[in-house]
Coordinates of C-alpha atoms in Angstrom, one line a residue:
Chain W
X264 CA 210.9 50.0 -160.8
X265 CA 212.0 48.3 -164.1
X266 CA 208.6 46.7 -165.1
X267 CA 208.1 44.1 -167.6
X268 CA 210.2 45.1 -170.9
X269 CA 207.5 46.1 -173.2
X270 CA 208.7 46.4 -176.8
X271 CA 207.0 48.8 -179.0
X272 CA 204.5 47.2 -181.5
X273 CA 204.8 48.2 -185.0
X274 CA 203.3 51.6 -186.1
X275 CA 202.0 51.7 -189.7
X276 CA 201.1 55.0 -191.4
X277 CA 197.4 55.5 -192.4
X278 CA 196.7 53.4 -195.4
X279 CA 196.6 54.9 -198.9
X280 CA 194.0 53.8 -201.1
X281 CA 192.5 51.8 -198.2
X282 CA 190.0 54.6 -197.3
X283 CA 186.5 54.5 -197.3
X284 CA 185.8 53.7 -200.8
X285 CA 188.7 51.1 -201.5
X286 CA 189.0 49.5 -198.1
X287 CA 185.7 48.9 -196.5
X288 CA 186.2 46.0 -194.0
X289 CA 183.9 43.4 -192.6
X290 CA 184.9 44.2 -189.1
X291 CA 186.8 47.0 -187.2
X292 CA 187.8 46.3 -183.8
X293 CA 188.7 49.2 -181.4
X294 CA 191.2 48.0 -178.7
X295 CA 194.1 45.3 -178.8
X296 CA 193.7 44.0 -175.3
X297 CA 192.8 40.5 -174.5
X298 CA 189.2 41.0 -175.8
X299 CA 189.7 42.7 -179.1
X300 CA 192.6 40.5 -180.0
X301 CA 190.6 37.3 -179.1
X302 CA 187.9 38.6 -181.2
X303 CA 190.2 39.2 -184.3
X304 CA 191.4 35.4 -184.0
X305 CA 187.9 34.1 -183.5
X306 CA 186.8 35.9 -186.6
X307 CA 190.0 34.8 -188.7
X308 CA 189.4 31.2 -187.7
X309 CA 185.8 31.7 -189.4
X310 CA 187.4 33.3 -192.5
X311 CA 186.2 36.9 -191.5
X312 CA 188.7 39.7 -192.0
X313 CA 189.2 42.6 -189.3
X314 CA 191.0 45.7 -188.7
X315 CA 192.1 46.3 -185.3
X316 CA 193.0 49.8 -184.1
X317 CA 194.6 50.9 -180.9
X318 CA 195.6 54.2 -179.6
X319 CA 198.6 52.6 -177.7
X320 CA 201.7 50.5 -179.0
X321 CA 202.5 48.7 -175.8
X322 CA 200.9 45.7 -174.0
X323 CA 199.4 46.1 -170.6
X324 CA 201.9 47.9 -168.3
X325 CA 201.3 45.3 -165.4
X326 CA 199.8 41.9 -164.5
X327 CA 196.3 43.5 -164.3
X328 CA 194.0 40.6 -165.5
X329 CA 196.0 37.7 -164.5
X330 CA 193.8 34.8 -163.4
X331 CA 192.3 32.9 -166.2
X332 CA 189.4 30.4 -165.6
X333 CA 188.9 27.0 -167.1
X334 CA 186.3 28.0 -169.4
X335 CA 188.3 30.9 -170.6
X336 CA 191.2 28.3 -171.0
X337 CA 189.0 26.1 -173.1
X338 CA 188.3 29.1 -175.2
X339 CA 192.0 29.9 -175.7
X340 CA 192.4 26.3 -176.7
X341 CA 189.9 26.6 -179.4
X342 CA 191.6 30.1 -180.6
X343 CA 195.0 28.0 -181.0
X344 CA 196.8 29.6 -177.9
X345 CA 195.9 27.2 -175.2
X346 CA 199.4 25.3 -175.4
X347 CA 201.4 28.8 -175.3
X348 CA 199.2 30.1 -172.4
X349 CA 199.8 26.8 -170.5
X350 CA 203.4 26.5 -171.3
X351 CA 204.1 30.0 -169.6
X352 CA 201.3 30.1 -166.8
X353 CA 201.1 28.8 -163.4
X354 CA 198.4 26.3 -162.9
X355 CA 196.6 26.1 -159.5
X356 CA 193.5 24.8 -157.9
X357 CA 193.8 25.3 -154.0
X358 CA 192.8 28.5 -152.2
X359 CA 193.8 29.1 -148.5
X360 CA 191.7 31.6 -146.6
X361 CA 193.2 32.8 -143.3
X362 CA 191.4 35.2 -140.6
X363 CA 194.3 36.9 -138.8
X364 CA 197.0 34.1 -138.5
X365 CA 194.6 31.3 -138.4
X366 CA 193.7 29.2 -141.5
X367 CA 189.7 29.3 -142.0
X368 CA 189.1 27.2 -145.0
X369 CA 190.9 25.4 -148.0
X370 CA 189.1 25.4 -151.0
X371 CA 189.7 22.9 -153.8
X372 CA 188.4 24.6 -157.2
X373 CA 189.0 21.5 -159.4
X374 CA 186.4 19.0 -158.2
X375 CA 186.3 17.4 -161.7
X376 CA 189.0 15.3 -162.6
X377 CA 189.4 14.1 -166.4
X378 CA 189.4 17.5 -167.9
X379 CA 192.2 19.0 -170.2
X380 CA 192.4 22.4 -168.7
X381 CA 193.3 23.2 -165.2
X382 CA 190.9 25.2 -162.8
X383 CA 192.9 28.3 -162.9
X384 CA 196.0 29.6 -164.7
X385 CA 197.9 32.7 -163.5
X386 CA 199.5 34.6 -166.4
X387 CA 200.1 38.4 -166.5
X388 CA 197.8 40.2 -168.9
X389 CA 200.9 41.4 -170.9
X390 CA 202.2 38.0 -171.7
X391 CA 198.5 36.9 -172.9
X392 CA 198.5 39.8 -175.1
X393 CA 202.0 38.9 -176.3
X394 CA 200.8 35.4 -177.0
X395 CA 197.5 36.7 -178.8
X396 CA 199.6 39.1 -181.0
X397 CA 201.8 36.1 -182.0
X398 CA 198.9 34.3 -183.0
X399 CA 197.4 37.2 -185.0
X400 CA 200.4 36.9 -187.1
X401 CA 199.4 33.6 -188.5
X402 CA 196.6 35.3 -190.3
X403 CA 198.4 38.1 -192.2
X404 CA 195.6 38.3 -194.7
X405 CA 192.7 38.4 -192.3
X406 CA 194.0 40.5 -189.3
X407 CA 195.3 44.1 -189.8
X408 CA 196.8 45.4 -186.6
X409 CA 197.1 49.2 -186.5
X410 CA 198.9 50.5 -183.4
X411 CA 199.0 54.3 -182.5
X412 CA 195.7 54.6 -184.6
X413 CA 193.1 56.5 -182.4
X414 CA 189.5 56.6 -183.2
X415 CA 188.1 60.1 -182.8
X416 CA 184.5 59.6 -184.0
X417 CA 182.0 56.7 -185.0
X418 CA 179.0 57.2 -187.2
X419 CA 176.7 54.5 -188.4
X420 CA 174.0 54.0 -190.7
X421 CA 171.9 50.9 -191.6
X422 CA 174.7 49.5 -193.7
X423 CA 177.8 50.0 -191.5
X424 CA 180.1 52.2 -189.7
X425 CA 182.5 54.9 -190.5
X426 CA 185.3 55.6 -188.1
X427 CA 187.6 58.9 -188.2
X428 CA 190.9 57.6 -187.2
X429 CA 193.7 60.0 -186.0
X430 CA 197.4 59.1 -186.8
X431 CA 200.8 61.1 -186.2
X432 CA 200.8 61.2 -189.9
X433 CA 197.3 62.4 -190.3
X434 CA 193.8 61.4 -190.2
X435 CA 191.8 58.8 -192.2
X436 CA 188.3 57.3 -192.5
X437 CA 187.8 53.5 -191.9
X438 CA 184.7 51.9 -193.2
X439 CA 183.4 48.7 -191.7
X440 CA 180.3 46.7 -191.9
X441 CA 180.5 46.0 -188.1
X442 CA 182.4 47.8 -185.3
X443 CA 183.4 45.7 -182.1
X444 CA 184.1 48.2 -179.2
X445 CA 186.6 46.2 -177.2
X446 CA 188.1 49.3 -175.7
X447 CA 187.9 48.7 -172.1
X448 CA 186.3 50.2 -168.9
X449 CA 186.9 53.7 -170.1
X450 CA 185.6 52.9 -173.7
X451 CA 186.1 55.9 -176.0
X452 CA 183.4 54.5 -178.3
X453 CA 180.8 54.2 -175.6
X454 CA 181.6 57.9 -174.6
X455 CA 181.3 59.2 -178.3
X456 CA 178.0 57.3 -178.4
X457 CA 177.0 59.2 -175.1
X458 CA 175.5 56.0 -173.7
X459 CA 174.6 55.6 -170.0
X460 CA 176.9 53.1 -168.0
X461 CA 174.9 52.7 -164.9
X462 CA 175.6 50.9 -161.7
X463 CA 177.5 51.8 -158.6
X464 CA 181.0 52.9 -157.5
X465 CA 182.7 51.4 -154.5
X466 CA 184.9 53.5 -152.1
X467 CA 187.1 51.1 -151.1
X468 CA 190.7 51.3 -152.6
X469 CA 193.0 48.5 -153.4
X470 CA 196.8 48.5 -153.8
X471 CA 198.2 45.9 -156.3
X472 CA 201.6 45.1 -156.9
X473 CA 203.9 42.9 -159.1
X474 CA 206.6 41.9 -156.8
X475 CA 209.8 40.1 -157.8
X476 CA 211.2 37.6 -155.2
X477 CA 213.5 34.6 -155.5
X478 CA 211.8 33.2 -152.4
X479 CA 209.5 30.0 -153.2
X480 CA 205.8 30.7 -153.2
X481 CA 203.2 27.6 -153.6
X482 CA 200.9 27.6 -156.6
X483 CA 197.8 28.5 -154.3
X484 CA 195.7 31.4 -153.9
X485 CA 196.1 32.9 -150.2
X486 CA 193.6 35.3 -149.1
X487 CA 193.5 37.1 -145.8
X488 CA 190.9 38.7 -143.7
X489 CA 192.6 41.0 -141.1
X490 CA 196.0 39.6 -141.6
X491 CA 198.7 40.5 -138.8
X492 CA 200.8 42.1 -141.4
X493 CA 197.7 44.5 -142.6
X494 CA 195.4 44.6 -139.8
X495 CA 191.7 45.3 -140.3
X496 CA 191.9 44.9 -144.1
X497 CA 192.0 42.0 -146.5
X498 CA 195.0 40.7 -148.7
X499 CA 195.7 38.3 -151.5
X500 CA 199.1 36.9 -152.5
X501 CA 199.3 34.8 -155.6
X502 CA 202.2 33.5 -157.6
X503 CA 202.8 34.3 -161.2
X504 CA 205.4 33.4 -163.8
X505 CA 208.9 35.0 -164.2
X506 CA 209.5 34.5 -160.2
X507 CA 206.7 37.1 -159.5
X508 CA 203.8 37.4 -157.0
X509 CA 200.9 39.5 -157.3
X510 CA 199.9 41.2 -154.1
X511 CA 196.5 42.9 -153.6
X512 CA 196.1 44.9 -150.3
X513 CA 192.5 46.5 -149.5
X514 CA 193.4 50.2 -148.2
X515 CA 189.7 51.2 -147.2
X516 CA 187.7 54.2 -148.8
X517 CA 189.9 56.9 -147.1
X518 CA 193.4 56.0 -148.6
X519 CA 195.0 58.8 -150.9
X520 CA 195.8 57.0 -154.2
X521 CA 198.6 59.3 -155.1
X522 CA 200.4 58.9 -151.6
X523 CA 199.8 55.0 -151.6
X524 CA 201.6 54.6 -154.9
X525 CA 204.8 56.1 -153.6
X526 CA 207.5 53.3 -153.3
X527 CA 208.2 54.5 -149.8
X528 CA 204.7 53.7 -149.0
X529 CA 204.5 50.5 -150.8
X530 CA 207.8 49.0 -149.8
X531 CA 206.9 48.5 -146.2
X532 CA 203.6 47.0 -146.9
X533 CA 205.2 44.5 -149.2
X534 CA 208.0 43.8 -146.7
X535 CA 205.4 43.0 -143.9
X536 CA 203.2 41.0 -146.3
X537 CA 206.3 38.9 -147.5
X538 CA 207.5 38.3 -144.0
X539 CA 210.9 39.4 -144.7
X540 CA 211.6 37.5 -148.0
X541 CA 213.6 39.5 -150.4
X542 CA 211.8 41.4 -153.3
X543 CA 211.8 44.1 -155.9
X544 CA 208.8 46.0 -156.9
X545 CA 207.9 45.5 -160.6
X546 CA 204.7 47.6 -161.0
X547 CA 202.2 49.2 -158.5
X548 CA 198.7 50.5 -159.0
X549 CA 196.1 51.7 -156.5
X550 CA 192.5 51.6 -157.8
X551 CA 188.8 51.8 -156.8
X552 CA 186.4 49.9 -158.7
X553 CA 182.8 50.0 -159.9
X554 CA 180.0 47.7 -161.1
X555 CA 178.4 48.9 -164.2
X556 CA 176.9 47.7 -167.5
X557 CA 175.4 49.0 -170.5
X558 CA 171.7 48.3 -170.8
X559 CA 172.4 46.8 -174.4
X560 CA 175.4 45.5 -175.8
X561 CA 174.4 45.7 -179.4
X562 CA 173.6 49.2 -181.1
X563 CA 172.7 48.6 -184.6
X564 CA 176.0 47.9 -186.2
X565 CA 178.1 48.6 -183.2
X566 CA 178.7 45.9 -180.5
X567 CA 180.4 46.1 -177.2
X568 CA 182.3 43.3 -175.5
X569 CA 184.3 43.0 -172.3
X570 CA 184.9 46.0 -170.0
X571 CA 183.3 48.4 -172.5
X572 CA 180.0 46.6 -172.0
X573 CA 180.4 45.8 -168.3
X574 CA 182.8 46.5 -165.6
X575 CA 182.8 44.0 -162.7
X576 CA 184.5 44.4 -159.4
X577 CA 187.6 42.4 -159.5
X578 CA 186.8 39.5 -157.3
X579 CA 186.7 36.1 -158.6
X580 CA 188.5 36.8 -161.8
X581 CA 185.3 37.8 -163.6
X582 CA 186.7 40.7 -165.7
X583 CA 188.8 39.8 -168.7
X584 CA 187.5 36.3 -168.4
X585 CA 184.0 37.6 -169.0
X586 CA 185.4 39.6 -171.9
X587 CA 186.9 36.5 -173.7
X588 CA 183.5 34.7 -173.2
X589 CA 181.8 37.7 -174.6
X590 CA 183.8 37.2 -177.8
X591 CA 183.3 33.4 -177.8
X592 CA 179.4 33.9 -177.8
X593 CA 179.6 36.9 -180.5
X594 CA 181.9 36.0 -183.1
X595 CA 180.5 32.9 -184.5
X596 CA 177.2 34.7 -184.6
X597 CA 178.8 37.7 -186.2
X598 CA 180.4 35.5 -188.9
X599 CA 176.9 33.7 -189.7
X600 CA 175.5 37.4 -190.1
X601 CA 178.2 38.5 -192.3
X602 CA 178.3 35.2 -194.5
X603 CA 174.5 35.8 -195.0
X604 CA 173.5 32.6 -193.2
X605 CA 171.8 34.5 -190.5
X606 CA 169.9 37.8 -190.1
X607 CA 171.3 40.7 -187.9
X608 CA 168.7 39.6 -185.3
X609 CA 170.6 36.8 -184.2
X610 CA 172.9 39.3 -182.4
X611 CA 170.0 40.0 -179.9
X612 CA 170.9 36.6 -178.5
X613 CA 174.3 37.8 -177.7
X614 CA 172.8 40.6 -175.9
X615 CA 170.5 38.4 -174.0
X616 CA 173.0 35.5 -173.4
X617 CA 176.1 37.8 -172.4
X618 CA 173.9 40.2 -170.4
X619 CA 172.6 37.3 -168.4
X620 CA 176.4 36.4 -167.6
X621 CA 177.1 40.2 -166.9
X622 CA 174.3 40.4 -164.3
X623 CA 175.5 37.2 -162.7
X624 CA 179.0 38.3 -162.6
X625 CA 177.8 41.7 -161.4
X626 CA 175.8 40.1 -158.6
X627 CA 178.3 37.7 -157.5
X628 CA 181.3 40.2 -157.6
X629 CA 179.2 42.8 -155.8
X630 CA 178.4 40.4 -152.9
X631 CA 182.2 39.4 -152.8
X632 CA 182.9 43.3 -152.6
X633 CA 180.6 43.8 -149.6
X634 CA 181.8 40.8 -147.9
X635 CA 185.5 42.3 -148.1
X636 CA 184.4 45.8 -147.4
X637 CA 180.9 45.8 -145.4
X638 CA 179.3 49.2 -145.9
X639 CA 176.5 49.0 -143.2
X640 CA 176.9 47.8 -139.5
X641 CA 174.8 44.8 -140.5
X642 CA 177.0 43.8 -143.3
X643 CA 180.0 44.0 -141.0
X644 CA 178.3 42.2 -138.1
X645 CA 177.3 39.0 -140.2
X646 CA 180.6 39.0 -142.0
X647 CA 182.5 39.0 -138.8
X648 CA 180.3 36.3 -137.2
X649 CA 180.4 34.1 -140.3
X650 CA 184.4 34.5 -139.9
X651 CA 184.0 33.6 -136.1
X652 CA 181.7 30.6 -136.7
X653 CA 183.8 29.2 -139.5
X654 CA 186.5 28.0 -137.0
X655 CA 184.1 25.3 -135.8
X656 CA 181.4 25.2 -138.4
X657 CA 181.7 23.8 -141.9
X658 CA 178.5 25.6 -143.2
X659 CA 180.1 28.9 -142.3
X660 CA 183.3 28.1 -144.1
X661 CA 181.4 27.7 -147.1
X662 CA 179.9 31.1 -146.9
X663 CA 183.1 32.7 -146.5
X664 CA 183.7 34.5 -149.7
X665 CA 186.9 35.8 -150.6
X666 CA 185.9 36.1 -154.3
X667 CA 183.6 33.4 -155.6
X668 CA 185.5 32.3 -158.5
X669 CA 184.3 32.7 -162.2
X670 CA 182.1 30.0 -163.5
X671 CA 180.6 29.7 -166.9
X672 CA 177.1 30.9 -167.4
X673 CA 174.2 28.5 -168.4
X674 CA 172.0 29.8 -171.4
X675 CA 168.9 27.6 -170.5
X676 CA 165.7 29.2 -171.4
X677 CA 167.1 31.9 -173.9
X678 CA 165.9 32.2 -177.4
X679 CA 168.6 29.8 -179.2
X680 CA 168.1 26.9 -177.0
X681 CA 165.3 24.3 -177.4
X682 CA 163.3 22.8 -174.7
X683 CA 164.9 19.6 -173.2
X684 CA 163.4 16.2 -174.3
X685 CA 161.1 15.1 -171.5
X686 CA 162.9 11.7 -171.9
X687 CA 166.3 13.0 -170.9
X688 CA 167.3 13.9 -167.4
X689 CA 170.8 14.7 -165.7
X690 CA 173.3 17.2 -166.4
X691 CA 174.3 18.9 -169.8
X692 CA 170.8 20.1 -170.6
X693 CA 170.1 22.9 -173.1
X694 CA 172.3 25.7 -172.5
X695 CA 175.0 24.3 -170.6
X696 CA 178.5 24.7 -171.3
X697 CA 180.4 21.7 -172.4
X698 CA 182.4 19.7 -169.8
X699 CA 185.5 18.2 -171.2
X700 CA 186.2 14.5 -170.7
X701 CA 189.1 12.1 -171.9
X702 CA 188.5 10.4 -175.2
X703 CA 190.5 7.9 -177.7
X704 CA 190.7 7.8 -181.4
X705 CA 189.6 4.7 -183.0
X706 CA 193.1 3.6 -183.1
X707 CA 193.2 4.2 -179.5
X708 CA 195.3 7.5 -179.3
X709 CA 194.2 9.5 -176.2
X710 CA 192.7 13.2 -176.5
X711 CA 189.9 15.2 -175.3
X712 CA 186.4 15.8 -176.2
X713 CA 186.2 19.6 -176.3
X714 CA 188.8 20.0 -179.3
X715 CA 186.6 17.4 -181.2
X716 CA 183.8 19.6 -180.9
X717 CA 185.9 22.4 -182.7
X718 CA 184.2 25.8 -183.2
X719 CA 181.2 24.8 -185.6
X720 CA 177.7 23.3 -184.9
X721 CA 178.1 19.6 -184.1
X722 CA 175.7 16.8 -183.7
X723 CA 177.3 14.8 -180.8
X724 CA 175.9 11.2 -180.2
X725 CA 176.8 9.6 -176.9
X726 CA 176.1 6.1 -177.1
X727 CA 173.8 6.7 -180.1
X728 CA 174.6 7.6 -183.8
X729 CA 173.6 11.1 -184.4
X730 CA 171.5 11.8 -187.5
X731 CA 172.8 13.5 -190.5
X732 CA 171.6 17.2 -190.5
X733 CA 172.7 19.8 -193.1
X734 CA 174.8 22.6 -191.5
X735 CA 176.3 20.5 -188.6
X736 CA 179.3 18.3 -188.2
X737 CA 178.9 14.7 -186.5
X738 CA 180.8 13.3 -183.7
X739 CA 179.9 10.0 -182.0
X740 CA 181.4 8.7 -178.8
X741 CA 180.9 4.9 -178.4
X742 CA 179.0 3.1 -181.1
X743 CA 182.2 2.7 -183.2
X744 CA 183.0 6.1 -182.8
X745 CA 185.5 8.0 -180.1
X746 CA 186.3 5.7 -177.3
X747 CA 185.3 6.7 -173.7
X748 CA 188.3 5.1 -171.8
X749 CA 187.3 6.5 -168.4
X750 CA 183.4 6.5 -168.8
X751 CA 183.4 10.2 -168.0
X752 CA 181.8 11.2 -171.5
X753 CA 178.9 8.9 -170.4
X754 CA 178.8 10.0 -166.9
X755 CA 178.8 13.7 -167.9
X756 CA 176.6 13.4 -171.0
X757 CA 173.6 11.2 -170.4
X758 CA 173.1 8.9 -173.6
X759 CA 171.4 10.6 -176.4
X760 CA 171.9 13.2 -179.2
X761 CA 173.2 16.7 -178.6
X762 CA 173.4 19.8 -180.6
X763 CA 176.6 21.6 -179.7
X764 CA 177.2 25.3 -180.6
X765 CA 180.3 26.8 -182.0
X766 CA 180.8 28.2 -178.5
X767 CA 180.5 24.7 -176.9
X768 CA 177.3 25.1 -175.3
X769 CA 174.4 22.7 -175.6
X770 CA 171.7 24.0 -177.7
X771 CA 169.3 21.0 -177.8
X772 CA 169.3 17.2 -176.9
X773 CA 167.3 14.2 -177.3
X774 CA 167.2 10.6 -175.9
X775 CA 167.1 9.0 -179.5
X776 CA 168.2 10.4 -182.9
X777 CA 165.4 12.7 -184.2
X778 CA 166.4 14.3 -187.7
X779 CA 163.5 16.4 -188.1
X780 CA 163.6 17.7 -184.3
X781 CA 167.4 18.2 -184.8
X782 CA 166.8 20.2 -188.1
X783 CA 164.3 22.5 -186.3
X784 CA 166.5 22.9 -183.2
X785 CA 169.7 23.7 -185.4
X786 CA 167.6 26.4 -187.2
X787 CA 166.7 27.7 -183.7
X788 CA 170.3 27.7 -182.6
X789 CA 171.4 29.6 -185.7
X790 CA 168.6 32.2 -184.9
X791 CA 166.4 31.4 -187.9
X792 CA 163.5 30.8 -185.6
X793 CA 162.3 34.1 -184.1
X794 CA 159.8 33.0 -181.4
X795 CA 161.1 33.1 -177.8
X796 CA 162.5 29.6 -176.6
X797 CA 161.1 27.5 -174.1
Chain U
X44 CA 178.4 26.2 -163.5
X45 CA 176.1 29.0 -163.0
X46 CA 172.4 27.8 -163.2
X47 CA 169.2 29.7 -162.9
X48 CA 167.0 28.2 -160.8
X49 CA 167.1 27.2 -156.8
X50 CA 168.4 29.8 -154.5
X51 CA 171.8 28.9 -152.8
X52 CA 173.2 29.3 -149.2
X53 CA 174.9 32.5 -150.8
X54 CA 171.6 33.7 -151.8
X55 CA 170.2 33.3 -148.3
X56 CA 172.9 34.9 -146.8
X57 CA 172.7 37.8 -148.9
X58 CA 168.9 38.2 -148.4
X59 CA 169.4 37.9 -144.5
X60 CA 172.1 41.1 -144.7
X61 CA 170.1 43.0 -147.1
X62 CA 166.8 42.6 -144.9
X63 CA 168.8 45.1 -142.6
X64 CA 169.3 47.6 -145.2
X65 CA 168.0 51.2 -143.9
X66 CA 167.1 50.0 -140.4
X67 CA 168.2 51.8 -137.3
X68 CA 170.4 49.8 -134.8
X69 CA 167.5 48.8 -132.6
X70 CA 165.2 48.0 -135.6
X71 CA 168.1 46.0 -136.7
X72 CA 168.5 44.1 -133.6
X73 CA 164.5 43.5 -133.5
X74 CA 164.8 42.0 -137.1
X75 CA 167.6 39.7 -136.0
X76 CA 165.4 38.5 -133.0
X77 CA 162.7 37.9 -135.1
X78 CA 164.7 35.9 -137.9
X79 CA 165.9 33.7 -135.1
X80 CA 162.6 33.0 -133.6
X81 CA 161.1 32.4 -137.3
X82 CA 164.0 30.2 -138.3
X83 CA 163.7 28.5 -134.9
X84 CA 160.2 27.5 -135.7
X85 CA 161.2 26.5 -139.2
X86 CA 163.8 24.1 -137.9
X87 CA 161.0 22.1 -136.1
X88 CA 163.4 20.4 -133.8
X89 CA 163.6 22.2 -130.2
X90 CA 166.6 20.1 -129.3
X91 CA 168.7 21.3 -132.2
X92 CA 167.8 25.0 -131.5
X93 CA 169.0 24.5 -128.0
X94 CA 172.3 23.0 -129.1
X95 CA 172.6 25.9 -131.8
X96 CA 172.0 28.4 -128.9
X97 CA 174.9 26.8 -126.9
X98 CA 177.2 26.9 -130.0
X99 CA 176.3 30.4 -130.8
X100 CA 177.2 31.6 -127.2
X101 CA 180.7 29.9 -127.4
X102 CA 183.4 32.5 -127.1
X103 CA 181.1 35.3 -126.1
X104 CA 181.8 36.5 -122.7
X105 CA 179.4 37.9 -120.0
X106 CA 179.2 41.8 -120.0

């Protein structure tokens, strides 16, 4: 197994004179995976410097997280890596579900036309990490990457965090105002803090394999219940770039992980799944999964994001996607706190908002896990009869759950959002993640709405001139502003004025410009109004 | 989009399955019978219930 060629990332010896006294940094990030690197970039875009430490000096060994959802691609666009990710990735929208040899359902994941990002994009985690690393290099003064630097202790007081960092050239102390623990499911920071990580473990084991094959595969997700090539279990086959496919095979609770990893065990399984197409194995892993979360993601000056905060069963692309979405929610808040424009209590909204998303992801992925691997006779009975009814009944096709795919989380009713204007109705109410739409510049040049919203607070007027409010940019669609060539902005955003957060969620809206209400709602969205929202 | 609010068909399916948690096979079968009767009453359309019974029987053979 050759595997992806992973070049070593540069190691730098411990800094001299950059110790606790001389080199206090605003943010230390532990973990240089997709979540930690996205955080470093997002903070750098807001002018906040960070040091990223990782005990390894290689990108991910296999594809691992490889399906990226539209909301995450929108975030990658905002981070400045969307183009590189799209240039390399395989975009797809169609999912085919089989039972044995029979097609049960064909699911189209992109019912919304007129958005820039694809429904989903497949790109191996190591490619995403390489693209994020290249982007980090655009900020040499703001992002300090330290590979083969291992955090061995973390202590905090009211003012910040001090890390003990071990390298092959000795130890040093790193002082930071804030620490982001983006160090994955087996988070060392979480372990050092001895925090409970509660939830449940699933007994089912899965084999995942990156396979090189010259045979053509369609840009679709194929999912089988009880495939003829792998009786009684589930299977998933999905194309990746570089002439690779990803194969996931359910092995059941009794599989021996060490044995199932052996090439002589794996090869016949892959051969059966590929139906005789030629192949080489690139990377193989056997894993079991669990569903757990920290009760709180913010612990004083230490903030958890991604798998360190919540591990989600791997159904529906909810793991790394949720991690990047955590970062998207966190970084603008942290930048406001570091800049003195908001108090640290703003971070409580990160806990509440991303806690809701984690709970939602855990609930949905947990259901998927049980649909794939029923644990009780009743679960198996109902699952099997849904599959049987799906042949003739559309309702049962819709209940088939081969991994309900990741969708963004609405933040309505949480503290930063204002109550909806009673005069408003329809989609895109407070808390909704912004949907993209085509727009044109006044000179007729075509573009997209989301990049115009950028990563700052924006008062968006749709068919209405937005009022001027300090601390927010203004953007108008119609009324002499951006054009709405397909009418999709007006269709998706009922006429009115919207406060858009830096993470492109609606914080508040009104049918008519309301400068005083807008100023108040903006203060609330920045965490300056403490009482709980509507 | 994930929205807080109205339960979905997925939620209903999960609730039906979870209602069986901890029951013996006999009690589980009784729960199913009760559910069917309660839902038939809720449907309020005897003809539809009769059609559903026919559709459900399809593909199942006599013992």
